[in-house]
PDB file of C-alpha atoms in Angstrom:
ATOM      1  CA  UNK A 172     -19.764   4.971  38.935  1.00 43.00           C
ATOM      2  CA  UNK A 173     -19.676   1.819  40.412  1.00 43.00           C
ATOM      3  CA  UNK A 174     -16.335  -0.121  41.068  1.00 45.00           C
ATOM      4  CA  UNK A 175     -17.419  -2.908  38.253  1.00 47.00           C
ATOM      5  CA  UNK A 176     -17.877  -0.158  35.687  1.00 45.00           C
ATOM      6  CA  UNK A 177     -14.375   1.559  36.515  1.00 43.00           C
ATOM      7  CA  UNK A 178     -12.757  -1.904  36.299  1.00 45.00           C
ATOM      8  CA  UNK A 179     -14.389  -2.459  32.850  1.00 46.00           C
ATOM      9  CA  UNK A 180     -13.507   1.069  31.474  1.00 46.00           C
ATOM     10  CA  UNK A 181      -9.696   0.678  33.025  1.00 47.00           C
ATOM     11  CA  UNK A 182      -9.131  -2.731  31.530  1.00 55.00           C
ATOM     12  CA  UNK A 183      -9.349  -1.096  28.198  1.00 52.00           C
ATOM     13  CA  UNK A 184      -7.008   1.712  28.693  1.00 52.00           C
ATOM     14  CA  UNK A 185      -3.076   1.136  27.873  1.00 55.00           C
ATOM     15  CA  UNK A 186      -0.677   3.478  28.325  1.00 56.00           C
ATOM     16  CA  UNK A 187       3.021   3.232  27.365  1.00 58.00           C
ATOM     17  CA  UNK A 188       6.070   4.597  25.114  1.00 66.00           C
ATOM     18  CA  UNK A 189       5.873   3.680  21.587  1.00 72.00           C
ATOM     19  CA  UNK A 190       8.434   2.097  19.789  1.00 82.00           C
ATOM     20  CA  UNK A 191      12.056   3.723  18.787  1.00 87.00           C
ATOM     21  CA  UNK A 192      11.933   5.205  15.358  1.00 87.00           C
ATOM     22  CA  UNK A 193      14.989   6.180  13.477  1.00 91.00           C
ATOM     23  CA  UNK A 194      15.155   7.876  10.030  1.00 92.00           C
ATOM     24  CA  UNK A 195      18.133   9.125   8.245  1.00 93.00           C
ATOM     25  CA  UNK A 196      18.390  10.590   4.738  1.00 94.00           C
ATOM     26  CA  UNK A 197      21.175  10.910   2.313  1.00 96.00           C
ATOM     27  CA  UNK A 198      21.189  13.496  -0.614  1.00 96.00           C
ATOM     28  CA  UNK A 199      22.090  11.779  -3.491  1.00 97.00           C
ATOM     29  CA  UNK A 200      21.922  14.629  -5.551  1.00 95.00           C
ATOM     30  CA  UNK A 201      21.390  18.523  -5.788  1.00 97.00           C
ATOM     31  CA  UNK A 202      21.091  20.909  -8.623  1.00 96.00           C
ATOM     32  CA  UNK A 203      21.021  24.173  -6.733  1.00 93.00           C
ATOM     33  CA  UNK A 204      20.092  26.399 -10.004  1.00 93.00           C
ATOM     34  CA  UNK A 205      16.605  24.619 -10.128  1.00 95.00           C
ATOM     35  CA  UNK A 206      16.160  24.396  -6.332  1.00 95.00           C
ATOM     36  CA  UNK A 207      15.926  20.380  -6.856  1.00 97.00           C
ATOM     37  CA  UNK A 208      17.155  17.330  -4.979  1.00 98.00           C
ATOM     38  CA  UNK A 209      16.942  13.787  -4.537  1.00 98.00           C
ATOM     39  CA  UNK A 210      17.570  11.893  -1.305  1.00 98.00           C
ATOM     40  CA  UNK A 211      17.329   8.310  -0.415  1.00 98.00           C
ATOM     41  CA  UNK A 212      15.959   7.442   2.957  1.00 97.00           C
ATOM     42  CA  UNK A 213      16.257   4.587   5.669  1.00 98.00           C
ATOM     43  CA  UNK A 214      13.861   3.841   8.259  1.00 96.00           C
ATOM     44  CA  UNK A 215      14.507   1.332  11.567  1.00 96.00           C
ATOM     45  CA  UNK A 216      11.716   0.990  13.837  1.00 93.00           C
ATOM     46  CA  UNK A 217      13.228  -0.763  17.085  1.00 92.00           C
ATOM     47  CA  UNK A 218      10.852  -2.409  19.415  1.00 90.00           C
ATOM     48  CA  UNK A 219      10.310  -1.565  23.024  1.00 85.00           C
ATOM     49  CA  UNK A 220       8.734  -4.725  23.958  1.00 80.00           C
ATOM     50  CA  UNK A 221       8.961  -8.293  22.626  1.00 80.00           C
ATOM     51  CA  UNK A 222       5.056  -8.678  22.396  1.00 79.00           C
ATOM     52  CA  UNK A 223       2.389  -7.040  20.266  1.00 74.00           C
ATOM     53  CA  UNK A 224       0.743  -4.215  21.939  1.00 72.00           C
ATOM     54  CA  UNK A 225      -1.181  -1.049  21.286  1.00 66.00           C
ATOM     55  CA  UNK A 226       2.301   0.733  20.944  1.00 65.00           C
ATOM     56  CA  UNK A 227       4.329  -1.962  19.260  1.00 75.00           C
ATOM     57  CA  UNK A 228       4.607  -5.185  16.855  1.00 78.00           C
ATOM     58  CA  UNK A 229       7.218  -6.215  19.272  1.00 86.00           C
ATOM     59  CA  UNK A 230       9.189  -6.832  16.043  1.00 91.00           C
ATOM     60  CA  UNK A 231      11.884  -4.853  14.178  1.00 93.00           C
ATOM     61  CA  UNK A 232      10.657  -2.701  11.307  1.00 94.00           C
ATOM     62  CA  UNK A 233      12.891  -1.500   8.325  1.00 97.00           C
ATOM     63  CA  UNK A 234      12.398   0.550   5.211  1.00 98.00           C
ATOM     64  CA  UNK A 235      14.076   2.282   2.167  1.00 98.00           C
ATOM     65  CA  UNK A 236      12.749   5.307   0.300  1.00 98.00           C
ATOM     66  CA  UNK A 237      13.287   8.002  -2.144  1.00 98.00           C
ATOM     67  CA  UNK A 238      12.638  11.764  -1.429  1.00 98.00           C
ATOM     68  CA  UNK A 239      12.355  14.268  -4.160  1.00 98.00           C
ATOM     69  CA  UNK A 240      12.580  17.984  -2.927  1.00 97.00           C
ATOM     70  CA  UNK A 241      11.814  21.283  -4.420  1.00 97.00           C
ATOM     71  CA  UNK A 242      12.975  24.741  -3.346  1.00 96.00           C
ATOM     72  CA  UNK A 243      11.099  27.952  -4.204  1.00 95.00           C
ATOM     73  CA  UNK A 244      12.751  30.879  -2.205  1.00 93.00           C
ATOM     74  CA  UNK A 245      11.112  30.344   1.421  1.00 95.00           C
ATOM     75  CA  UNK A 246       8.992  27.652   0.506  1.00 97.00           C
ATOM     76  CA  UNK A 247       9.741  23.916  -0.282  1.00 97.00           C
ATOM     77  CA  UNK A 248       7.544  20.842  -1.901  1.00 98.00           C
ATOM     78  CA  UNK A 249       8.449  17.354  -1.233  1.00 98.00           C
ATOM     79  CA  UNK A 250       7.203  13.985  -2.243  1.00 98.00           C
ATOM     80  CA  UNK A 251       8.543  10.628  -0.929  1.00 98.00           C
ATOM     81  CA  UNK A 252       7.908   6.860  -1.918  1.00 98.00           C
ATOM     82  CA  UNK A 253       9.036   4.106   0.199  1.00 98.00           C
ATOM     83  CA  UNK A 254       9.057   0.505   1.012  1.00 98.00           C
ATOM     84  CA  UNK A 255       8.495  -0.858   4.625  1.00 96.00           C
ATOM     85  CA  UNK A 256       9.070  -4.439   5.829  1.00 96.00           C
ATOM     86  CA  UNK A 257       6.791  -4.810   8.907  1.00 93.00           C
ATOM     87  CA  UNK A 258       8.011  -7.672  11.216  1.00 91.00           C
ATOM     88  CA  UNK A 259       5.519 -10.210  11.933  1.00 89.00           C
ATOM     89  CA  UNK A 260       4.585 -11.161  15.622  1.00 86.00           C
ATOM     90  CA  UNK A 261       2.893 -14.472  15.885  1.00 85.00           C
ATOM     91  CA  UNK A 262      -0.790 -13.190  16.470  1.00 84.00           C
ATOM     92  CA  UNK A 263      -0.646 -11.452  12.665  1.00 87.00           C
ATOM     93  CA  UNK A 264       0.619 -11.416   9.296  1.00 90.00           C
ATOM     94  CA  UNK A 265       1.216  -7.717   7.776  1.00 92.00           C
ATOM     95  CA  UNK A 266       1.643  -7.051   4.317  1.00 96.00           C
ATOM     96  CA  UNK A 267       4.746  -4.831   3.423  1.00 97.00           C
ATOM     97  CA  UNK A 268       3.204  -1.820   2.207  1.00 97.00           C
ATOM     98  CA  UNK A 269       4.615   1.042  -0.095  1.00 98.00           C
ATOM     99  CA  UNK A 270       4.424   4.252   1.586  1.00 97.00           C
ATOM    100  CA  UNK A 271       3.996   7.675  -0.232  1.00 98.00           C
ATOM    101  CA  UNK A 272       3.534  11.363   0.910  1.00 98.00           C
ATOM    102  CA  UNK A 273       3.362  14.921  -0.501  1.00 98.00           C
ATOM    103  CA  UNK A 274       4.363  18.315   1.666  1.00 98.00           C
ATOM    104  CA  UNK A 275       4.675  21.731   1.580  1.00 98.00           C
ATOM    105  CA  UNK A 276       6.786  24.061   3.899  1.00 98.00           C
ATOM    106  CA  UNK A 277       7.778  27.437   4.685  1.00 98.00           C
ATOM    107  CA  UNK A 278      10.662  28.905   6.106  1.00 96.00           C
ATOM    108  CA  UNK A 279      10.735  31.991   8.489  1.00 97.00           C
ATOM    109  CA  UNK A 280      13.883  34.014  10.125  1.00 96.00           C
ATOM    110  CA  UNK A 281      16.390  32.944   7.711  1.00 92.00           C
ATOM    111  CA  UNK A 282      15.557  29.282   7.999  1.00 91.00           C
ATOM    112  CA  UNK A 283      15.644  29.416  11.914  1.00 96.00           C
ATOM    113  CA  UNK A 284      12.238  28.340  11.796  1.00 97.00           C
ATOM    114  CA  UNK A 285       9.654  26.524   9.581  1.00 97.00           C
ATOM    115  CA  UNK A 286       6.340  24.814   9.328  1.00 98.00           C
ATOM    116  CA  UNK A 287       5.216  22.089   6.923  1.00 98.00           C
ATOM    117  CA  UNK A 288       1.892  20.463   5.965  1.00 98.00           C
ATOM    118  CA  UNK A 289       2.093  16.856   5.058  1.00 98.00           C
ATOM    119  CA  UNK A 290       0.212  14.245   3.703  1.00 98.00           C
ATOM    120  CA  UNK A 291       1.485  10.645   4.363  1.00 98.00           C
ATOM    121  CA  UNK A 292      -0.532   7.379   3.248  1.00 98.00           C
ATOM    122  CA  UNK A 293       0.215   3.498   2.840  1.00 98.00           C
ATOM    123  CA  UNK A 294      -0.768   0.688   0.548  1.00 98.00           C
ATOM    124  CA  UNK A 295      -2.570  -2.388   2.513  1.00 97.00           C
ATOM    125  CA  UNK A 296      -1.051  -3.456   5.703  1.00 95.00           C
ATOM    126  CA  UNK A 297      -3.860  -5.761   6.946  1.00 92.00           C
ATOM    127  CA  UNK A 298      -5.754  -7.342   4.345  1.00 94.00           C
ATOM    128  CA  UNK A 299      -9.523  -5.914   4.182  1.00 94.00           C
ATOM    129  CA  UNK A 300      -8.541  -2.964   6.592  1.00 94.00           C
ATOM    130  CA  UNK A 301      -8.251   0.429   5.572  1.00 96.00           C
ATOM    131  CA  UNK A 302      -4.562   1.366   5.524  1.00 97.00           C
ATOM    132  CA  UNK A 303      -3.082   4.362   7.538  1.00 95.00           C
ATOM    133  CA  UNK A 304      -3.256   7.889   6.036  1.00 98.00           C
ATOM    134  CA  UNK A 305      -2.874  10.870   7.896  1.00 98.00           C
ATOM    135  CA  UNK A 306      -2.259  14.887   7.722  1.00 98.00           C
ATOM    136  CA  UNK A 307       0.609  16.263   9.793  1.00 98.00           C
ATOM    137  CA  UNK A 308       1.166  19.743  10.609  1.00 98.00           C
ATOM    138  CA  UNK A 309       4.963  20.231  11.331  1.00 98.00           C
ATOM    139  CA  UNK A 310       6.860  23.020  13.496  1.00 98.00           C
ATOM    140  CA  UNK A 311      10.744  23.524  13.483  1.00 97.00           C
ATOM    141  CA  UNK A 312      13.206  25.352  15.198  1.00 98.00           C
ATOM    142  CA  UNK A 313      16.976  25.293  14.725  1.00 96.00           C
ATOM    143  CA  UNK A 314      18.624  24.617  18.102  1.00 97.00           C
ATOM    144  CA  UNK A 315      22.177  24.968  16.134  1.00 95.00           C
ATOM    145  CA  UNK A 316      23.452  24.854  12.948  1.00 92.00           C
ATOM    146  CA  UNK A 317      23.321  21.050  12.876  1.00 93.00           C
ATOM    147  CA  UNK A 318      20.615  20.381  15.070  1.00 96.00           C
ATOM    148  CA  UNK A 319      16.666  21.066  15.039  1.00 95.00           C
ATOM    149  CA  UNK A 320      13.872  20.167  16.920  1.00 97.00           C
ATOM    150  CA  UNK A 321      10.525  18.958  15.641  1.00 96.00           C
ATOM    151  CA  UNK A 322       6.886  18.828  16.678  1.00 97.00           C
ATOM    152  CA  UNK A 323       4.017  17.509  14.926  1.00 97.00           C
ATOM    153  CA  UNK A 324       0.067  17.638  15.298  1.00 98.00           C
ATOM    154  CA  UNK A 325      -1.046  14.760  13.480  1.00 97.00           C
ATOM    155  CA  UNK A 326      -5.027  13.847  12.345  1.00 98.00           C
ATOM    156  CA  UNK A 327      -5.598  10.418  11.275  1.00 96.00           C
ATOM    157  CA  UNK A 328      -7.807   9.992   8.077  1.00 98.00           C
ATOM    158  CA  UNK A 329      -8.619   6.494   7.878  1.00 96.00           C
ATOM    159  CA  UNK A 330      -9.872   3.530  10.347  1.00 92.00           C
ATOM    160  CA  UNK A 331      -6.493   2.345  10.782  1.00 90.00           C
ATOM    161  CA  UNK A 332      -4.969   5.759  11.875  1.00 91.00           C
ATOM    162  CA  UNK A 333      -5.328   7.128  15.319  1.00 88.00           C
ATOM    163  CA  UNK A 334      -7.787  10.161  15.321  1.00 92.00           C
ATOM    164  CA  UNK A 335      -5.307  12.341  16.768  1.00 92.00           C
ATOM    165  CA  UNK A 336      -1.363  12.187  17.361  1.00 91.00           C
ATOM    166  CA  UNK A 337       1.355  14.307  18.787  1.00 90.00           C
ATOM    167  CA  UNK A 338       5.189  13.614  17.967  1.00 90.00           C
ATOM    168  CA  UNK A 339       8.400  15.264  18.753  1.00 90.00           C
ATOM    169  CA  UNK A 340      12.094  14.616  17.905  1.00 89.00           C
ATOM    170  CA  UNK A 341      15.325  15.853  17.419  1.00 90.00           C
ATOM    171  CA  UNK A 342      17.113  15.831  13.834  1.00 89.00           C
ATOM    172  CA  UNK A 343      21.079  15.941  13.297  1.00 88.00           C
ATOM    173  CA  UNK A 344      22.712  17.076  10.193  1.00 85.00           C
ATOM    174  CA  UNK A 345      25.750  15.504   9.392  1.00 81.00           C
TER     175      UNK A 345
END
């Protein structure tokens, strides 16, 4: 490969750490006899840079939503709807979308481990571009009574979603 071809290929390659994403959920009520709960969630995405990149808008995003959960012995089903306010960099104006998602989960070893399959989508964010949609397979392990580690394999289902993704995080219960 010539040096010019290598330089050209590398000019379009970008690496980095994405924005810091925080998510919290408050259970508003629970009906244990029915295995049903309703929660309110809040999301905050703090930029790791002040400019538009492949990994960041460079602006603060935030959102609010509702989550409905239903338990069936060692299985759970859940659905959510949310509103997201996306910060607009100078280069582009985003539409603030509604997010929606549905999923199922299975608990193993008395809740120490679990797995879930989750579909997540949004209404239009950039006019004329198919909005993000993805399917995520999640794996979770209980590190302590209040701490969980999560790992997700993600498959994008639209032109504005990455083809594949990996995500990991720590969850704390208060």
